[in-house]
Amino acid sequence: MTAASMPDKFKWYIIQTYSKAEEKSADKIKEDAEKSGLASSIKEMYLPKERFATINTLGKQVIKERNIYPGYIFIHCDLNAHLHNLIQNVDKVSGFLTIVAGGKPVEISPKEMSGIKTQSEASMTKEMKEEFTVGETIEIRDGTFGGFHGTIKDVDNKQKVYQVEVTILGRPIMVSLEEVNIRKVGGEE
């Protein structure tokens, strides 16, 4: 049999951990595997993440990351009794995802894993800011004119400042607003 025709002994599995302990648990598994001479049994450990935008206490938009599957680590390994035991004994690791308690760990197909990676990578590369154009109607998020609708009249792309015309008592007023203070009409916060 050639190397190409030999079945791949590395399979994808899911390890359950305490939520928010995924990275530390993954690092500890790698460290313990190296100390025990089992590092060659692990090909990859993967924590799918996504980017999201949020508004901080100062009203500024910030981009953060979070785990798509909190409490889970995906591991591509040649699972043997020694590695299984090592992983089970890592602090804050509950064990492998199984169909029945104490059963054999569930294998994830390469196709399923590819879909999980694609979802995570798409989230990590997408642009989080909305695009606004001259002439577009927007809603002002907060401040003196919070809740008012206006029309973008000019854009300073360098500083991301928008000149917005708001009509108050039938009179147009120009207001300078930062990107975090406006949203598309019908958009979510």
PDB file of C-alpha atoms in Angstrom:
ATOM      1  CA  MET A   1       0.000   0.000   0.000  1.00  0.00           C
ATOM      2  CA  THR A   2       1.260   3.468  -0.833  1.00  0.00           C
ATOM      3  CA  ALA A   3       1.088   6.381   1.582  1.00  0.00           C
ATOM      4  CA  ALA A   4      -1.661   7.941  -0.551  1.00  0.00           C
ATOM      5  CA  SER A   5      -3.865   4.840  -0.312  1.00  0.00           C
ATOM      6  CA  MET A   6      -3.374   4.319   3.451  1.00  0.00           C
ATOM      7  CA  PRO A   7      -6.312   5.468   5.557  1.00  0.00           C
ATOM      8  CA  ASP A   8      -5.662   8.662   7.504  1.00  0.00           C
ATOM      9  CA  LYS A   9      -5.389   7.746  11.179  1.00  0.00           C
ATOM     10  CA  PHE A  10      -5.966  11.371  12.187  1.00  0.00           C
ATOM     11  CA  LYS A  11      -9.636  12.150  12.835  1.00  0.00           C
ATOM     12  CA  TRP A  12     -11.525  15.196  14.113  1.00  0.00           C
ATOM     13  CA  TYR A  13     -13.100  15.013  17.588  1.00  0.00           C
ATOM     14  CA  ILE A  14     -14.788  17.495  19.919  1.00  0.00           C
ATOM     15  CA  ILE A  15     -13.544  18.070  23.456  1.00  0.00           C
ATOM     16  CA  GLN A  16     -15.941  19.575  26.011  1.00  0.00           C
ATOM     17  CA  THR A  17     -14.475  22.176  28.381  1.00  0.00           C
ATOM     18  CA  TYR A  18     -15.737  24.739  30.817  1.00  0.00           C
ATOM     19  CA  SER A  19     -16.974  27.808  28.990  1.00  0.00           C
ATOM     20  CA  LYS A  20     -14.292  30.534  28.734  1.00  0.00           C
ATOM     21  CA  ALA A  21     -11.564  27.947  29.466  1.00  0.00           C
ATOM     22  CA  GLU A  22     -11.161  26.738  25.876  1.00  0.00           C
ATOM     23  CA  GLU A  23      -7.825  28.431  25.078  1.00  0.00           C
ATOM     24  CA  LYS A  24      -6.176  27.534  28.393  1.00  0.00           C
ATOM     25  CA  SER A  25      -7.408  23.954  28.099  1.00  0.00           C
ATOM     26  CA  ALA A  26      -6.110  23.663  24.513  1.00  0.00           C
ATOM     27  CA  ASP A  27      -2.704  25.035  25.591  1.00  0.00           C
ATOM     28  CA  LYS A  28      -2.588  22.628  28.544  1.00  0.00           C
ATOM     29  CA  ILE A  29      -3.436  19.654  26.318  1.00  0.00           C
ATOM     30  CA  LYS A  30      -0.602  20.607  23.931  1.00  0.00           C
ATOM     31  CA  GLU A  31       1.828  21.108  26.829  1.00  0.00           C
ATOM     32  CA  ASP A  32       0.932  17.784  28.504  1.00  0.00           C
ATOM     33  CA  ALA A  33       1.116  15.949  25.166  1.00  0.00           C
ATOM     34  CA  GLU A  34       4.640  17.293  24.579  1.00  0.00           C
ATOM     35  CA  LYS A  35       5.749  16.267  28.084  1.00  0.00           C
ATOM     36  CA  SER A  36       4.288  12.774  27.583  1.00  0.00           C
ATOM     37  CA  GLY A  37       5.743  12.253  24.105  1.00  0.00           C
ATOM     38  CA  LEU A  38       2.305  12.344  22.482  1.00  0.00           C
ATOM     39  CA  ALA A  39       2.695  15.611  20.573  1.00  0.00           C
ATOM     40  CA  SER A  40       2.961  13.723  17.260  1.00  0.00           C
ATOM     41  CA  SER A  41      -0.531  12.304  17.906  1.00  0.00           C
ATOM     42  CA  ILE A  42      -2.037  15.794  17.651  1.00  0.00           C
ATOM     43  CA  LYS A  43      -2.121  17.443  14.225  1.00  0.00           C
ATOM     44  CA  GLU A  44      -4.257  20.507  15.063  1.00  0.00           C
ATOM     45  CA  MET A  45      -6.425  22.058  17.759  1.00  0.00           C
ATOM     46  CA  TYR A  46      -9.058  24.481  16.510  1.00  0.00           C
ATOM     47  CA  LEU A  47     -11.226  27.046  18.299  1.00  0.00           C
ATOM     48  CA  PRO A  48     -13.728  28.562  15.831  1.00  0.00           C
ATOM     49  CA  LYS A  49     -14.132  32.286  16.484  1.00  0.00           C
ATOM     50  CA  GLU A  50     -16.181  35.122  15.062  1.00  0.00           C
ATOM     51  CA  ARG A  51     -15.809  38.890  15.062  1.00  0.00           C
ATOM     52  CA  PHE A  52     -18.603  41.145  16.208  1.00  0.00           C
ATOM     53  CA  ALA A  53     -19.112  44.857  16.694  1.00  0.00           C
ATOM     54  CA  THR A  54     -20.282  46.377  19.948  1.00  0.00           C
ATOM     55  CA  ILE A  55     -20.569  49.866  21.383  1.00  0.00           C
ATOM     56  CA  ASN A  56     -18.384  50.510  24.456  1.00  0.00           C
ATOM     57  CA  THR A  57     -19.249  52.760  27.418  1.00  0.00           C
ATOM     58  CA  LEU A  58     -17.822  55.783  25.591  1.00  0.00           C
ATOM     59  CA  GLY A  59     -20.212  55.242  22.675  1.00  0.00           C
ATOM     60  CA  LYS A  60     -17.453  54.056  20.337  1.00  0.00           C
ATOM     61  CA  GLN A  61     -17.774  50.981  18.166  1.00  0.00           C
ATOM     62  CA  VAL A  62     -15.215  48.285  19.008  1.00  0.00           C
ATOM     63  CA  ILE A  63     -14.564  44.955  17.300  1.00  0.00           C
ATOM     64  CA  LYS A  64     -14.304  41.896  19.561  1.00  0.00           C
ATOM     65  CA  GLU A  65     -13.903  38.155  19.115  1.00  0.00           C
ATOM     66  CA  ARG A  66     -15.859  35.329  20.692  1.00  0.00           C
ATOM     67  CA  ASN A  67     -15.995  31.567  20.351  1.00  0.00           C
ATOM     68  CA  ILE A  68     -18.657  30.320  17.968  1.00  0.00           C
ATOM     69  CA  TYR A  69     -18.967  27.124  20.045  1.00  0.00           C
ATOM     70  CA  PRO A  70     -18.342  28.079  23.687  1.00  0.00           C
ATOM     71  CA  GLY A  71     -17.144  25.157  25.760  1.00  0.00           C
ATOM     72  CA  TYR A  72     -15.775  23.133  22.834  1.00  0.00           C
ATOM     73  CA  ILE A  73     -12.346  22.477  21.312  1.00  0.00           C
ATOM     74  CA  PHE A  74     -11.978  20.712  17.966  1.00  0.00           C
ATOM     75  CA  ILE A  75      -8.969  18.395  17.838  1.00  0.00           C
ATOM     76  CA  HIS A  76      -7.471  16.612  14.818  1.00  0.00           C
ATOM     77  CA  CYS A  77      -5.590  13.677  16.297  1.00  0.00           C
ATOM     78  CA  ASP A  78      -4.676  10.016  16.205  1.00  0.00           C
ATOM     79  CA  LEU A  79      -6.750   9.145  19.258  1.00  0.00           C
ATOM     80  CA  ASN A  80      -5.255   6.327  21.265  1.00  0.00           C
ATOM     81  CA  ALA A  81      -5.810   5.223  24.878  1.00  0.00           C
ATOM     82  CA  HIS A  82      -2.845   7.281  26.180  1.00  0.00           C
ATOM     83  CA  LEU A  83      -3.939  10.521  24.484  1.00  0.00           C
ATOM     84  CA  HIS A  84      -7.583   9.915  25.459  1.00  0.00           C
ATOM     85  CA  ASN A  85      -6.558   9.511  29.107  1.00  0.00           C
ATOM     86  CA  LEU A  86      -4.275  12.573  28.980  1.00  0.00           C
ATOM     87  CA  ILE A  87      -7.083  14.780  27.621  1.00  0.00           C
ATOM     88  CA  GLN A  88      -9.652  13.434  30.102  1.00  0.00           C
ATOM     89  CA  ASN A  89      -7.342  14.415  32.995  1.00  0.00           C
ATOM     90  CA  VAL A  90      -6.718  18.038  31.957  1.00  0.00           C
ATOM     91  CA  ASP A  91      -8.190  20.548  34.398  1.00  0.00           C
ATOM     92  CA  LYS A  92     -11.465  22.131  33.183  1.00  0.00           C
ATOM     93  CA  VAL A  93     -11.964  19.464  30.497  1.00  0.00           C
ATOM     94  CA  SER A  94     -15.202  17.495  30.851  1.00  0.00           C
ATOM     95  CA  GLY A  95     -14.246  14.919  28.228  1.00  0.00           C
ATOM     96  CA  PHE A  96     -14.999  14.099  24.631  1.00  0.00           C
ATOM     97  CA  LEU A  97     -18.349  14.666  22.981  1.00  0.00           C
ATOM     98  CA  THR A  98     -20.008  11.248  22.835  1.00  0.00           C
ATOM     99  CA  ILE A  99     -23.388   9.932  21.797  1.00  0.00           C
ATOM    100  CA  VAL A 100     -23.830   8.034  25.074  1.00  0.00           C
ATOM    101  CA  ALA A 101     -22.160   8.707  28.413  1.00  0.00           C
ATOM    102  CA  GLY A 102     -18.860   6.848  28.611  1.00  0.00           C
ATOM    103  CA  GLY A 103     -19.133   5.860  24.950  1.00  0.00           C
ATOM    104  CA  LYS A 104     -16.689   6.204  22.099  1.00  0.00           C
ATOM    105  CA  PRO A 105     -15.890   9.836  21.118  1.00  0.00           C
ATOM    106  CA  VAL A 106     -17.837  11.089  18.105  1.00  0.00           C
ATOM    107  CA  GLU A 107     -15.767  11.612  14.949  1.00  0.00           C
ATOM    108  CA  ILE A 108     -16.411  14.748  12.901  1.00  0.00           C
ATOM    109  CA  SER A 109     -16.191  14.226   9.148  1.00  0.00           C
ATOM    110  CA  PRO A 110     -13.684  16.305   7.161  1.00  0.00           C
ATOM    111  CA  LYS A 111     -16.646  17.827   5.282  1.00  0.00           C
ATOM    112  CA  GLU A 112     -18.314  18.963   8.532  1.00  0.00           C
ATOM    113  CA  MET A 113     -15.024  20.357   9.825  1.00  0.00           C
ATOM    114  CA  SER A 114     -14.461  22.206   6.564  1.00  0.00           C
ATOM    115  CA  GLY A 115     -17.882  23.850   6.972  1.00  0.00           C
ATOM    116  CA  ILE A 116     -17.068  24.892  10.551  1.00  0.00           C
ATOM    117  CA  LYS A 117     -13.731  26.393   9.465  1.00  0.00           C
ATOM    118  CA  THR A 118     -15.335  28.193   6.511  1.00  0.00           C
ATOM    119  CA  GLN A 119     -17.965  29.727   8.804  1.00  0.00           C
ATOM    120  CA  SER A 120     -15.324  30.935  11.263  1.00  0.00           C
ATOM    121  CA  GLU A 121     -12.934  32.269   8.608  1.00  0.00           C
ATOM    122  CA  ALA A 122     -15.755  34.147   6.851  1.00  0.00           C
ATOM    123  CA  SER A 123     -16.694  35.812  10.129  1.00  0.00           C
ATOM    124  CA  MET A 124     -13.083  36.732  10.920  1.00  0.00           C
ATOM    125  CA  THR A 125     -12.467  38.398   7.541  1.00  0.00           C
ATOM    126  CA  LYS A 126     -15.722  40.301   7.053  1.00  0.00           C
ATOM    127  CA  GLU A 127     -15.725  44.065   7.377  1.00  0.00           C
ATOM    128  CA  MET A 128     -17.683  45.047  10.460  1.00  0.00           C
ATOM    129  CA  LYS A 129     -18.466  48.679   9.640  1.00  0.00           C
ATOM    130  CA  GLU A 130     -21.477  49.732   7.603  1.00  0.00           C
ATOM    131  CA  GLU A 131     -20.917  51.648   4.387  1.00  0.00           C
ATOM    132  CA  PHE A 132     -22.732  54.967   4.085  1.00  0.00           C
ATOM    133  CA  THR A 133     -23.054  57.054   0.922  1.00  0.00           C
ATOM    134  CA  VAL A 134     -23.999  60.620   0.086  1.00  0.00           C
ATOM    135  CA  GLY A 135     -27.766  60.953  -0.333  1.00  0.00           C
ATOM    136  CA  GLU A 136     -28.537  57.996   1.930  1.00  0.00           C
ATOM    137  CA  THR A 137     -31.138  58.377   4.683  1.00  0.00           C
ATOM    138  CA  ILE A 138     -29.851  57.400   8.119  1.00  0.00           C
ATOM    139  CA  GLU A 139     -31.058  57.397  11.724  1.00  0.00           C
ATOM    140  CA  ILE A 140     -29.063  59.128  14.449  1.00  0.00           C
ATOM    141  CA  ARG A 141     -28.357  56.683  17.307  1.00  0.00           C
ATOM    142  CA  ASP A 142     -27.894  59.047  20.254  1.00  0.00           C
ATOM    143  CA  GLY A 143     -27.147  62.556  21.443  1.00  0.00           C
ATOM    144  CA  THR A 144     -29.269  65.682  20.975  1.00  0.00           C
ATOM    145  CA  PHE A 145     -30.665  64.392  17.680  1.00  0.00           C
ATOM    146  CA  GLY A 146     -30.988  60.738  18.756  1.00  0.00           C
ATOM    147  CA  GLY A 147     -33.885  59.052  16.961  1.00  0.00           C
ATOM    148  CA  PHE A 148     -34.039  61.671  14.181  1.00  0.00           C
ATOM    149  CA  HIS A 149     -33.661  60.721  10.532  1.00  0.00           C
ATOM    150  CA  GLY A 150     -31.376  62.672   8.241  1.00  0.00           C
ATOM    151  CA  THR A 151     -29.707  62.620   4.849  1.00  0.00           C
ATOM    152  CA  ILE A 152     -25.945  62.292   4.371  1.00  0.00           C
ATOM    153  CA  LYS A 153     -24.725  65.345   2.446  1.00  0.00           C
ATOM    154  CA  ASP A 154     -20.944  64.881   2.681  1.00  0.00           C
ATOM    155  CA  VAL A 155     -18.451  62.239   3.841  1.00  0.00           C
ATOM    156  CA  ASP A 156     -14.960  62.789   5.272  1.00  0.00           C
ATOM    157  CA  ASN A 157     -13.544  59.297   4.645  1.00  0.00           C
ATOM    158  CA  LYS A 158     -10.245  60.106   6.345  1.00  0.00           C
ATOM    159  CA  GLN A 159     -11.829  60.909   9.714  1.00  0.00           C
ATOM    160  CA  LYS A 160     -15.069  58.944   9.170  1.00  0.00           C
ATOM    161  CA  VAL A 161     -17.185  62.037   9.871  1.00  0.00           C
ATOM    162  CA  TYR A 162     -20.498  62.549   8.112  1.00  0.00           C
ATOM    163  CA  GLN A 163     -22.291  65.814   7.384  1.00  0.00           C
ATOM    164  CA  VAL A 164     -25.946  65.002   7.892  1.00  0.00           C
ATOM    165  CA  GLU A 165     -28.899  67.236   7.140  1.00  0.00           C
ATOM    166  CA  VAL A 166     -31.662  66.943   9.738  1.00  0.00           C
ATOM    167  CA  THR A 167     -34.976  68.767   9.405  1.00  0.00           C
ATOM    168  CA  ILE A 168     -36.258  70.326  12.633  1.00  0.00           C
ATOM    169  CA  LEU A 169     -39.455  72.403  12.648  1.00  0.00           C
ATOM    170  CA  GLY A 170     -39.335  72.478   8.868  1.00  0.00           C
ATOM    171  CA  ARG A 171     -35.790  73.905   8.741  1.00  0.00           C
ATOM    172  CA  PRO A 172     -32.755  71.934   7.542  1.00  0.00           C
ATOM    173  CA  ILE A 173     -29.818  71.832   9.975  1.00  0.00           C
ATOM    174  CA  MET A 174     -26.358  70.408   9.172  1.00  0.00           C
ATOM    175  CA  VAL A 175     -24.874  68.154  11.856  1.00  0.00           C
ATOM    176  CA  SER A 176     -21.404  66.509  11.931  1.00  0.00           C
ATOM    177  CA  LEU A 177     -21.590  62.928  13.186  1.00  0.00           C
ATOM    178  CA  GLU A 178     -19.130  60.063  13.605  1.00  0.00           C
ATOM    179  CA  GLU A 179     -19.862  56.672  12.094  1.00  0.00           C
ATOM    180  CA  VAL A 180     -20.753  55.079  15.456  1.00  0.00           C
ATOM    181  CA  ASN A 181     -23.516  57.660  15.954  1.00  0.00           C
ATOM    182  CA  ILE A 182     -25.499  56.750  12.825  1.00  0.00           C
ATOM    183  CA  ARG A 183     -27.094  53.648  11.382  1.00  0.00           C
ATOM    184  CA  LYS A 184     -28.947  52.730   8.248  1.00  0.00           C
ATOM    185  CA  VAL A 185     -32.682  53.285   8.481  1.00  0.00           C
ATOM    186  CA  GLY A 186     -34.203  49.966   9.548  1.00  0.00           C
ATOM    187  CA  GLY A 187     -30.737  48.748  10.696  1.00  0.00           C
ATOM    188  CA  GLU A 188     -30.073  47.005  13.984  1.00  0.00           C
ATOM    189  CA  GLU A 189     -28.112  48.365  16.898  1.00  0.00           C
TER     190      GLU A 189
END
